[in-house]
């Protein structure tokens, strides 16, 4: 048995596909990014090495800092708006039971299965100041309904709202599952002690949900950092750079402004920031028995 | 949770329902709006009302969207690419999980960490260099240009889930199999894999959800229609029918439809699988 | 339950694998452009996604005709709208381009492209009898060699809804102040004065160039080229033009939220009677024949050019016009000769230029007098008159005069300056930085 289980050749053959995929699709591009990050390559023709010039430029690049600030804002928005809502709705849903519970759970998750391409275009129409749904709703309630949702000041909130809306079902589902996993005996005990619903929620549900909340927070931060597609299709970073996000910015720099080298330098920093953020969050939550490395697949 | 239900008083119940219905309306109304306007004519969009009752229901919008949007082709491509990605992710992650979890070798921990690293890498940071690599190798505009990154970025998650599920399988089963003279491959595929069914379903669902709607890579790496996936039809259409909003709405509704329908049919299993993937791990 | 799902998944997966196997066999042959039986596949990459109206329709008509006449040739078209097109073009230019591509004869686009040598050189003498308007080829040249052919003569214009104007007794403005007054009048009537595609940035930059030309007159070209080469945009004409743009936005000429709305949205506001005017290039003259547009609007579209500005050197007859879009052939094309043959076919006098004319597209870059039929839309004739009566034309808009990093910068910063998030000085300094 032991011999069989330490057969080097078999081991090698089992992990090889995984390693090949990793090397080819993740490590190789990162190395290439590091390489081009040191050049002034425009994307075609000749180029030369310029040392850390790109990185020096990046430090002074306002748009880049705006993009990081926006990621932070988005993460805070997820954590302070989406998650409390999702948690409450999940707790309420849990009490419902029966067919209705399944129905609502299903409905809440539907936006999640729709393509970002559809979502982004749909919301573009919803936000249209002249004939969009949102202003029409305001008009129905007697308001003037001429709000420009994508002005410099409000655009980032408009983007935030779409992302919160789109990812709501996912966050809700995770909390919901977490709540379902709480041992009913605890609730019974609480009921015997005469606790009301709010007390039960605060004293039992919330503390026991801590690990799940932590996973969700980690996911929120990472998905805020990685945000690209919705913004690319909804505002493409505009007006100005007010809704710029890092991934979108590096794409623009490389393929629009013809600064492929610079775009890659942004990419390298981007990867480092994501790694640091993950490591940091892991450290913060380390003592927990959960594993917050499961950060992909966020909304 | 029937027990908690007993404690409900008369005020909270309607309130509960109100909250739930309000959230449901918020989540679903934009989609109702989408379908509503996709059946109207373009000029009817410019209304102050929330919904329109189309003067005449314009099924033609859908006919145009269906034919000119290459709907069937893109749907086929989407299913094909995502299906392949799911199969590959499952295969590769089971193999690697078994090697890292069960086999005895020095580097197992290191290799596992290495493969899991992929989870932290932002997929879009690899867009630029990967474009370069794929075009050098002639992979742009082929199915590989999508398949490779889809598999690569879903693999860490798959591997993670598989290893943790594998822990719960008792080693005794394998020992018995070894006694019977089974090789490693047979152990993996005949003994372990069937026991991983529910985790396979979870990985499949997660991979599908991650990649089905992916758009940036498809738009960067592909050029001809041959492999374009469903999210594309929306983008192409907004250009093609820029002066006809209603048809644009129809194509959006049509693009969203397959995933929504499949989701509604399988919703119990999908939510369960997705939740397992996200919470239990 | 789980078992059933699993079996469904596995069956699907197997089916998928089988299908993929079949698919990949077919691929290999199609990958080659020229196979043994003399079949040629030409890939055309176009910035005209709408294949049923206007310029895109014309392009498709010619492609279909060419394929009919040359049965061995198969033409595959990939079409994206302008912004997406330019992005992807740059990605393509890194590694291998389709055979025939849309290009722009402007420094912001062409300089880097030509430097990288991705376009094939054309023989200028081939085109002596194609009737190209004098000077129209200049933008497509580098060191005296020709790399592309212009498709249109583009004129920047205010499209307006004549019926709406008449019904409300509005007058076409003759001066810029009148335009601003008109904006107020229209706005008070509850209608959007002018639909502006401010989300893309370039139409606003064209608008700015248009103002600048009216201000600086014949000095326009030298002011712009000096500023672009030195990175110093402090010339008073730039300051004045930008201030005027800001003033215009403040006066409410553009629709609410113009700075985030795209081409299609702006155009639809106009074509659905929500806006009285629409600022765009002459290529949209085909709106007059587009049946997706309600007839009441379609038949009433007219245009005027930028009104004169008080104290500016430009007269009403100095109009913002240039030769922008066109076609080129990839230098590395495996079927270069065939591609050039097709290119030349498109530019035969009775093809691109004539069909374009007949389909209501603006003016081509070729002599069109031969096929004036008298059936032209009024809108078309207005453009013809504008060009024929022009004392001078501006040439390339400002945003297209510098490197592409300058273009990216001005097109995003122009949103900020017009809506007041940055000052005029900061705007001019920021865009100047990208030129250095």
GROMACS .gro file of N, CA, C and O in nm, chain A residues 156-258:
model
  412
  156UNK      N    1  -2.029   5.669  -0.947
  156UNK     CA    2  -1.973   5.555  -0.874
  156UNK      C    3  -2.081   5.488  -0.789
  156UNK      O    4  -2.082   5.365  -0.775
  157UNK      N    5  -2.174   5.568  -0.739
  157UNK     CA    6  -2.283   5.509  -0.660
  157UNK      C    7  -2.378   5.432  -0.751
  157UNK      O    8  -2.433   5.329  -0.711
  158UNK      N    9  -2.397   5.485  -0.870
  158UNK     CA   10  -2.482   5.415  -0.966
  158UNK      C   11  -2.424   5.279  -0.999
  158UNK      O   12  -2.495   5.178  -1.004
  159UNK      N   13  -2.291   5.276  -1.020
  159UNK     CA   14  -2.225   5.149  -1.048
  159UNK      C   15  -2.239   5.055  -0.928
  159UNK      O   16  -2.270   4.936  -0.942
  160UNK      N   17  -2.218   5.114  -0.811
  160UNK     CA   18  -2.228   5.037  -0.687
  160UNK      C   19  -2.365   4.971  -0.674
  160UNK      O   20  -2.377   4.854  -0.639
  161UNK      N   21  -2.467   5.048  -0.703
  161UNK     CA   22  -2.603   4.997  -0.691
  161UNK      C   23  -2.624   4.875  -0.782
  161UNK      O   24  -2.682   4.774  -0.741
  162UNK      N   25  -2.575   4.884  -0.905
  162UNK     CA   26  -2.590   4.772  -0.998
  162UNK      C   27  -2.521   4.649  -0.943
  162UNK      O   28  -2.576   4.538  -0.943
  163UNK      N   29  -2.399   4.668  -0.893
  163UNK     CA   30  -2.323   4.553  -0.844
  163UNK      C   31  -2.388   4.493  -0.719
  163UNK      O   32  -2.392   4.371  -0.703
  164UNK      N   33  -2.441   4.580  -0.635
  164UNK     CA   34  -2.509   4.530  -0.516
  164UNK      C   35  -2.633   4.451  -0.556
  164UNK      O   36  -2.660   4.343  -0.507
  165UNK      N   37  -2.705   4.508  -0.650
  165UNK     CA   38  -2.826   4.443  -0.699
  165UNK      C   39  -2.793   4.306  -0.760
  165UNK      O   40  -2.856   4.206  -0.730
  166UNK      N   41  -2.691   4.306  -0.845
  166UNK     CA   42  -2.657   4.185  -0.918
  166UNK      C   43  -2.606   4.075  -0.824
  166UNK      O   44  -2.639   3.958  -0.840
  167UNK      N   45  -2.529   4.115  -0.723
  167UNK     CA   46  -2.467   4.015  -0.638
  167UNK      C   47  -2.547   3.982  -0.512
  167UNK      O   48  -2.508   3.897  -0.434
  168UNK      N   49  -2.661   4.048  -0.498
  168UNK     CA   50  -2.739   4.032  -0.376
  168UNK      C   51  -2.776   3.885  -0.350
  168UNK      O   52  -2.760   3.834  -0.240
  169UNK      N   53  -2.823   3.819  -0.452
  169UNK     CA   54  -2.871   3.682  -0.438
  169UNK      C   55  -2.761   3.590  -0.388
  169UNK      O   56  -2.785   3.502  -0.305
  170UNK      N   57  -2.643   3.613  -0.438
  170UNK     CA   58  -2.531   3.529  -0.398
  170UNK      C   59  -2.500   3.546  -0.250
  170UNK      O   60  -2.490   3.448  -0.175
  171UNK      N   61  -2.488   3.671  -0.208
  171UNK     CA   62  -2.460   3.697  -0.067
  171UNK      C   63  -2.570   3.640   0.022
  171UNK      O   64  -2.543   3.576   0.123
  172UNK      N   65  -2.694   3.661  -0.023
  172UNK     CA   66  -2.809   3.612   0.054
  172UNK      C   67  -2.801   3.460   0.067
  172UNK      O   68  -2.821   3.406   0.175
  173UNK      N   69  -2.771   3.395  -0.042
  173UNK     CA   70  -2.769   3.250  -0.044
  173UNK      C   71  -2.666   3.195   0.056
  173UNK      O   72  -2.692   3.098   0.127
  174UNK      N   73  -2.551   3.260   0.060
  174UNK     CA   74  -2.447   3.211   0.150
  174UNK      C   75  -2.489   3.228   0.296
  174UNK      O   76  -2.476   3.137   0.377
  175UNK      N   77  -2.545   3.344   0.327
  175UNK     CA   78  -2.594   3.365   0.463
  175UNK      C   79  -2.705   3.267   0.496
  175UNK      O   80  -2.713   3.211   0.606
  176UNK      N   81  -2.792   3.250   0.400
  176UNK     CA   82  -2.906   3.160   0.417
  176UNK      C   83  -2.859   3.019   0.451
  176UNK      O   84  -2.908   2.956   0.544
  177UNK      N   85  -2.760   2.972   0.372
  177UNK     CA   86  -2.708   2.838   0.399
  177UNK      C   87  -2.643   2.832   0.537
  177UNK      O   88  -2.658   2.734   0.610
  178UNK      N   89  -2.572   2.940   0.570
  178UNK     CA   90  -2.509   2.945   0.701
  178UNK      C   91  -2.612   2.933   0.812
  178UNK      O   92  -2.596   2.858   0.908
  179UNK      N   93  -2.722   3.006   0.796
  179UNK     CA   94  -2.827   3.003   0.898
  179UNK      C   95  -2.889   2.865   0.907
  179UNK      O   96  -2.913   2.812   1.015
  180UNK      N   97  -2.910   2.805   0.791
  180UNK     CA   98  -2.969   2.671   0.789
  180UNK      C   99  -2.881   2.570   0.859
  180UNK      O  100  -2.927   2.468   0.909
  181UNK      N  101  -2.750   2.599   0.860
  181UNK     CA  102  -2.659   2.504   0.922
  181UNK      C  103  -2.652   2.517   1.074
  181UNK      O  104  -2.586   2.440   1.140
  182UNK      N  105  -2.718   2.618   1.126
  182UNK     CA  106  -2.716   2.635   1.272
  182UNK      C  107  -2.806   2.530   1.334
  182UNK      O  108  -2.919   2.507   1.289
  183UNK      N  109  -2.755   2.468   1.435
  183UNK     CA  110  -2.826   2.359   1.501
  183UNK      C  111  -2.959   2.409   1.562
  183UNK      O  112  -2.959   2.499   1.645
  184UNK      N  113  -3.071   2.351   1.520
  184UNK     CA  114  -3.202   2.398   1.568
  184UNK      C  115  -3.215   2.386   1.720
  184UNK      O  116  -3.293   2.459   1.781
  185UNK      N  117  -3.138   2.296   1.778
  185UNK     CA  118  -3.145   2.278   1.922
  185UNK      C  119  -3.120   2.411   1.994
  185UNK      O  120  -3.182   2.443   2.096
  186UNK      N  121  -3.028   2.489   1.937
  186UNK     CA  122  -2.994   2.617   1.999
  186UNK      C  123  -3.115   2.709   2.003
  186UNK      O  124  -3.139   2.779   2.101
  187UNK      N  125  -3.191   2.708   1.894
  187UNK     CA  126  -3.310   2.793   1.890
  187UNK      C  127  -3.414   2.746   1.992
  187UNK      O  128  -3.478   2.825   2.059
  188UNK      N  129  -3.425   2.614   2.000
  188UNK     CA  130  -3.521   2.559   2.095
  188UNK      C  131  -3.485   2.602   2.236
  188UNK      O  132  -3.570   2.646   2.314
  189UNK      N  133  -3.354   2.593   2.265
  189UNK     CA  134  -3.308   2.632   2.398
  189UNK      C  135  -3.341   2.778   2.424
  189UNK      O  136  -3.389   2.815   2.532
  190UNK      N  137  -3.317   2.860   2.322
  190UNK     CA  138  -3.344   3.002   2.336
  190UNK      C  139  -3.492   3.026   2.361
  190UNK      O  140  -3.531   3.107   2.444
  191UNK      N  141  -3.574   2.950   2.289
  191UNK     CA  142  -3.719   2.967   2.302
  191UNK      C  143  -3.764   2.930   2.441
  191UNK      O  144  -3.848   2.997   2.502
  192UNK      N  145  -3.703   2.824   2.491
  192UNK     CA  146  -3.739   2.782   2.627
  192UNK      C  147  -3.703   2.890   2.727
  192UNK      O  148  -3.775   2.918   2.822
  193UNK      N  149  -3.587   2.956   2.699
  193UNK     CA  150  -3.547   3.064   2.789
  193UNK      C  151  -3.630   3.189   2.770
  193UNK      O  152  -3.605   3.292   2.834
  194UNK      N  153  -3.722   3.186   2.676
  194UNK     CA  154  -3.813   3.297   2.656
  194UNK      C  155  -3.755   3.411   2.573
  194UNK      O  156  -3.798   3.526   2.584
  195UNK      N  157  -3.657   3.380   2.489
  195UNK     CA  158  -3.598   3.486   2.405
  195UNK      C  159  -3.695   3.522   2.293
  195UNK      O  160  -3.762   3.435   2.237
  196UNK      N  161  -3.705   3.653   2.260
  196UNK     CA  162  -3.787   3.689   2.144
  196UNK      C  163  -3.703   3.679   2.017
  196UNK      O  164  -3.584   3.648   2.021
  197UNK      N  165  -3.767   3.710   1.904
  197UNK     CA  166  -3.698   3.685   1.777
  197UNK      C  167  -3.573   3.770   1.760
  197UNK      O  168  -3.471   3.724   1.710
  198UNK      N  169  -3.585   3.896   1.804
  198UNK     CA  170  -3.469   3.982   1.785
  198UNK      C  171  -3.352   3.933   1.870
  198UNK      O  172  -3.238   3.928   1.825
  199UNK      N  173  -3.384   3.894   1.992
  199UNK     CA  174  -3.278   3.844   2.078
  199UNK      C  175  -3.214   3.719   2.020
  199UNK      O  176  -3.093   3.704   2.020
  200UNK      N  177  -3.300   3.632   1.969
  200UNK     CA  178  -3.247   3.510   1.909
  200UNK      C  179  -3.151   3.544   1.796
  200UNK      O  180  -3.043   3.488   1.784
  201UNK      N  181  -3.192   3.640   1.713
  201UNK     CA  182  -3.110   3.679   1.600
  201UNK      C  183  -2.975   3.734   1.646
  201UNK      O  184  -2.869   3.696   1.598
  202UNK      N  185  -2.983   3.824   1.744
  202UNK     CA  186  -2.860   3.891   1.788
  202UNK      C  187  -2.771   3.799   1.871
  202UNK      O  188  -2.649   3.804   1.862
  203UNK      N  189  -2.833   3.714   1.952
  203UNK     CA  190  -2.753   3.636   2.046
  203UNK      C  191  -2.710   3.500   1.990
  203UNK      O  192  -2.612   3.443   2.033
  204UNK      N  193  -2.789   3.449   1.898
  204UNK     CA  194  -2.754   3.316   1.847
  204UNK      C  195  -2.712   3.320   1.700
  204UNK      O  196  -2.601   3.285   1.665
  205UNK      N  197  -2.803   3.369   1.617
  205UNK     CA  198  -2.775   3.365   1.475
  205UNK      C  199  -2.647   3.440   1.442
  205UNK      O  200  -2.556   3.388   1.378
  206UNK      N  201  -2.640   3.564   1.483
  206UNK     CA  202  -2.528   3.649   1.444
  206UNK      C  203  -2.393   3.593   1.490
  206UNK      O  204  -2.302   3.578   1.406
  207UNK      N  205  -2.379   3.560   1.619
  207UNK     CA  206  -2.248   3.507   1.661
  207UNK      C  207  -2.209   3.380   1.587
  207UNK      O  208  -2.095   3.363   1.546
  208UNK      N  209  -2.307   3.293   1.566
  208UNK     CA  210  -2.275   3.167   1.499
  208UNK      C  211  -2.243   3.187   1.351
  208UNK      O  212  -2.182   3.103   1.287
  209UNK      N  213  -2.289   3.298   1.300
  209UNK     CA  214  -2.267   3.325   1.158
  209UNK      C  215  -2.133   3.393   1.133
  209UNK      O  216  -2.098   3.422   1.021
  210UNK      N  217  -2.062   3.418   1.237
  210UNK     CA  218  -1.939   3.494   1.222
  210UNK      C  219  -1.847   3.438   1.113
  210UNK      O  220  -1.800   3.513   1.027
  211UNK      N  221  -1.820   3.308   1.116
  211UNK     CA  222  -1.731   3.257   1.011
  211UNK      C  223  -1.785   3.283   0.871
  211UNK      O  224  -1.711   3.321   0.780
  212UNK      N  225  -1.915   3.265   0.855
  212UNK     CA  226  -1.974   3.287   0.722
  212UNK      C  227  -1.961   3.434   0.684
  212UNK      O  228  -1.929   3.468   0.570
  213UNK      N  229  -1.984   3.521   0.781
  213UNK     CA  230  -1.971   3.663   0.754
  213UNK      C  231  -1.829   3.694   0.710
  213UNK      O  232  -1.806   3.770   0.616
  214UNK      N  233  -1.735   3.630   0.774
  214UNK     CA  234  -1.596   3.656   0.738
  214UNK      C  235  -1.565   3.611   0.595
  214UNK      O  236  -1.497   3.681   0.520
  215UNK      N  237  -1.616   3.495   0.559
  215UNK     CA  238  -1.597   3.450   0.421
  215UNK      C  239  -1.656   3.552   0.326
  215UNK      O  240  -1.595   3.594   0.227
  216UNK      N  241  -1.775   3.596   0.358
  216UNK     CA  242  -1.844   3.689   0.270
  216UNK      C  243  -1.769   3.822   0.260
  216UNK      O  244  -1.761   3.881   0.153
  217UNK      N  245  -1.714   3.869   0.371
  217UNK     CA  246  -1.639   3.994   0.369
  217UNK      C  247  -1.515   3.980   0.280
  217UNK      O  248  -1.487   4.065   0.195
  218UNK      N  249  -1.447   3.869   0.297
  218UNK     CA  250  -1.330   3.847   0.213
  218UNK      C  251  -1.368   3.848   0.065
  218UNK      O  252  -1.304   3.912  -0.018
  219UNK      N  253  -1.474   3.777   0.036
  219UNK     CA  254  -1.522   3.773  -0.103
  219UNK      C  255  -1.554   3.912  -0.154
  219UNK      O  256  -1.523   3.947  -0.267
  220UNK      N  257  -1.617   3.991  -0.069
  220UNK     CA  258  -1.658   4.125  -0.111
  220UNK      C  259  -1.536   4.209  -0.146
  220UNK      O  260  -1.532   4.274  -0.251
  221UNK      N  261  -1.435   4.204  -0.062
  221UNK     CA  262  -1.315   4.284  -0.087
  221UNK      C  263  -1.249   4.241  -0.217
  221UNK      O  264  -1.215   4.323  -0.302
  222UNK      N  265  -1.234   4.109  -0.232
  222UNK     CA  266  -1.165   4.061  -0.351
  222UNK      C  267  -1.246   4.091  -0.477
  222UNK      O  268  -1.193   4.136  -0.578
  223UNK      N  269  -1.376   4.069  -0.471
  223UNK     CA  270  -1.453   4.094  -0.593
  223UNK      C  271  -1.459   4.243  -0.624
  223UNK      O  272  -1.467   4.284  -0.740
  224UNK      N  273  -1.449   4.327  -0.520
  224UNK     CA  274  -1.444   4.471  -0.546
  224UNK      C  275  -1.313   4.507  -0.616
  224UNK      O  276  -1.311   4.589  -0.708
  225UNK      N  277  -1.207   4.444  -0.573
  225UNK     CA  278  -1.078   4.469  -0.638
  225UNK      C  279  -1.079   4.422  -0.783
  225UNK      O  280  -1.026   4.488  -0.871
  226UNK      N  281  -1.140   4.307  -0.804
  226UNK     CA  282  -1.135   4.247  -0.938
  226UNK      C  283  -1.237   4.304  -1.035
  226UNK      O  284  -1.240   4.267  -1.151
  227UNK      N  285  -1.324   4.388  -0.987
  227UNK     CA  286  -1.433   4.440  -1.069
  227UNK      C  287  -1.383   4.490  -1.205
  227UNK      O  288  -1.291   4.567  -1.215
  228UNK      N  289  -1.446   4.444  -1.311
  228UNK     CA  290  -1.412   4.497  -1.442
  228UNK      C  291  -1.531   4.502  -1.537
  228UNK      O  292  -1.563   4.606  -1.591
  229UNK      N  293  -1.595   4.388  -1.558
  229UNK     CA  294  -1.685   4.379  -1.672
  229UNK      C  295  -1.803   4.475  -1.665
  229UNK      O  296  -1.837   4.540  -1.762
  230UNK      N  297  -1.864   4.482  -1.548
  230UNK     CA  298  -1.980   4.570  -1.536
  230UNK      C  299  -1.941   4.714  -1.568
  230UNK      O  300  -2.010   4.784  -1.642
  231UNK      N  301  -1.829   4.757  -1.511
  231UNK     CA  302  -1.785   4.894  -1.534
  231UNK      C  303  -1.747   4.916  -1.679
  231UNK      O  304  -1.783   5.018  -1.739
  232UNK      N  305  -1.680   4.818  -1.736
  232UNK     CA  306  -1.638   4.830  -1.876
  232UNK      C  307  -1.759   4.855  -1.965
  232UNK      O  308  -1.756   4.940  -2.055
  233UNK      N  309  -1.866   4.783  -1.939
  233UNK     CA  310  -1.983   4.796  -2.025
  233UNK      C  311  -2.075   4.911  -1.985
  233UNK      O  312  -2.144   4.968  -2.068
  234UNK      N  313  -2.074   4.944  -1.857
  234UNK     CA  314  -2.171   5.043  -1.809
  234UNK      C  315  -2.121   5.184  -1.830
  234UNK      O  316  -2.191   5.269  -1.886
  235UNK      N  317  -2.000   5.214  -1.788
  235UNK     CA  318  -1.950   5.352  -1.797
  235UNK      C  319  -1.812   5.359  -1.862
  235UNK      O  320  -1.767   5.466  -1.898
  236UNK      N  321  -1.745   5.247  -1.872
  236UNK     CA  322  -1.607   5.242  -1.919
  236UNK      C  323  -1.519   5.341  -1.841
  236UNK      O  324  -1.430   5.405  -1.896
  237UNK      N  325  -1.547   5.354  -1.714
  237UNK     CA  326  -1.464   5.438  -1.628
  237UNK      C  327  -1.507   5.584  -1.622
  237UNK      O  328  -1.460   5.659  -1.540
  238UNK      N  329  -1.598   5.625  -1.710
  238UNK     CA  330  -1.635   5.765  -1.717
  238UNK      C  331  -1.746   5.802  -1.621
  238UNK      O  332  -1.796   5.715  -1.550
  239UNK      N  333  -1.790   5.926  -1.616
  239UNK     CA  334  -1.729   6.041  -1.686
  239UNK      C  335  -1.592   6.073  -1.629
  239UNK      O  336  -1.573   6.060  -1.508
  240UNK      N  337  -1.502   6.117  -1.713
  240UNK     CA  338  -1.364   6.134  -1.672
  240UNK      C  339  -1.310   6.000  -1.629
  240UNK      O  340  -1.324   5.902  -1.702
  241UNK      N  341  -1.252   5.992  -1.512
  241UNK     CA  342  -1.209   5.864  -1.459
  241UNK      C  343  -1.285   5.831  -1.332
  241UNK      O  344  -1.239   5.753  -1.249
  242UNK      N  345  -1.403   5.890  -1.315
  242UNK     CA  346  -1.468   5.883  -1.185
  242UNK      C  347  -1.517   5.744  -1.148
  242UNK      O  348  -1.537   5.715  -1.032
  243UNK      N  349  -1.537   5.656  -1.246
  243UNK     CA  350  -1.575   5.519  -1.211
  243UNK      C  351  -1.469   5.420  -1.258
  243UNK      O  352  -1.498   5.306  -1.290
  244UNK      N  353  -1.347   5.467  -1.262
  244UNK     CA  354  -1.240   5.380  -1.310
  244UNK      C  355  -1.209   5.269  -1.209
  244UNK      O  356  -1.211   5.292  -1.089
  245UNK      N  357  -1.184   5.149  -1.260
  245UNK     CA  358  -1.137   5.039  -1.176
  245UNK      C  359  -1.007   4.984  -1.236
  245UNK      O  360  -0.985   4.995  -1.356
  246UNK      N  361  -0.926   4.926  -1.151
  246UNK     CA  362  -0.790   4.890  -1.193
  246UNK      C  363  -0.788   4.803  -1.319
  246UNK      O  364  -0.714   4.832  -1.413
  247UNK      N  365  -0.870   4.698  -1.318
  247UNK     CA  366  -0.865   4.608  -1.432
  247UNK      C  367  -0.906   4.679  -1.561
  247UNK      O  368  -0.846   4.660  -1.666
  248UNK      N  369  -1.006   4.763  -1.550
  248UNK     CA  370  -1.051   4.838  -1.667
  248UNK      C  371  -0.944   4.936  -1.713
  248UNK      O  372  -0.921   4.954  -1.832
  249UNK      N  373  -0.877   4.996  -1.616
  249UNK     CA  374  -0.776   5.096  -1.648
  249UNK      C  375  -0.657   5.032  -1.720
  249UNK      O  376  -0.607   5.087  -1.818
  250UNK      N  377  -0.615   4.918  -1.674
  250UNK     CA  378  -0.500   4.856  -1.741
  250UNK      C  379  -0.537   4.814  -1.883
  250UNK      O  380  -0.455   4.823  -1.975
  251UNK      N  381  -0.660   4.773  -1.900
  251UNK     CA  382  -0.708   4.735  -2.033
  251UNK      C  383  -0.708   4.856  -2.126
  251UNK      O  384  -0.659   4.851  -2.239
  252UNK      N  385  -0.760   4.965  -2.075
  252UNK     CA  386  -0.763   5.090  -2.154
  252UNK      C  387  -0.624   5.136  -2.191
  252UNK      O  388  -0.599   5.175  -2.305
  253UNK      N  389  -0.535   5.134  -2.094
  253UNK     CA  390  -0.399   5.182  -2.120
  253UNK      C  391  -0.331   5.097  -2.226
  253UNK      O  392  -0.262   5.148  -2.314
  254UNK      N  393  -0.351   4.966  -2.218
  254UNK     CA  394  -0.280   4.878  -2.311
  254UNK      C  395  -0.341   4.883  -2.450
  254UNK      O  396  -0.269   4.894  -2.549
  255UNK      N  397  -0.472   4.876  -2.459
  255UNK     CA  398  -0.534   4.858  -2.591
  255UNK      C  399  -0.590   4.987  -2.649
  255UNK      O  400  -0.627   4.991  -2.765
  256UNK      N  401  -0.600   5.091  -2.568
  256UNK     CA  402  -0.653   5.215  -2.624
  256UNK      C  403  -0.546   5.322  -2.634
  256UNK      O  404  -0.532   5.388  -2.735
  257UNK      N  405  -0.470   5.337  -2.527
  257UNK     CA  406  -0.369   5.442  -2.527
  257UNK      C  407  -0.236   5.392  -2.582
  257UNK      O  408  -0.139   5.466  -2.584
  258UNK      N  409  -0.233   5.265  -2.626
  258UNK     CA  410  -0.111   5.212  -2.685
  258UNK      C  411   0.005   5.211  -2.588
  258UNK      O  412   0.118   5.242  -2.624
   0.00000   0.00000   0.00000
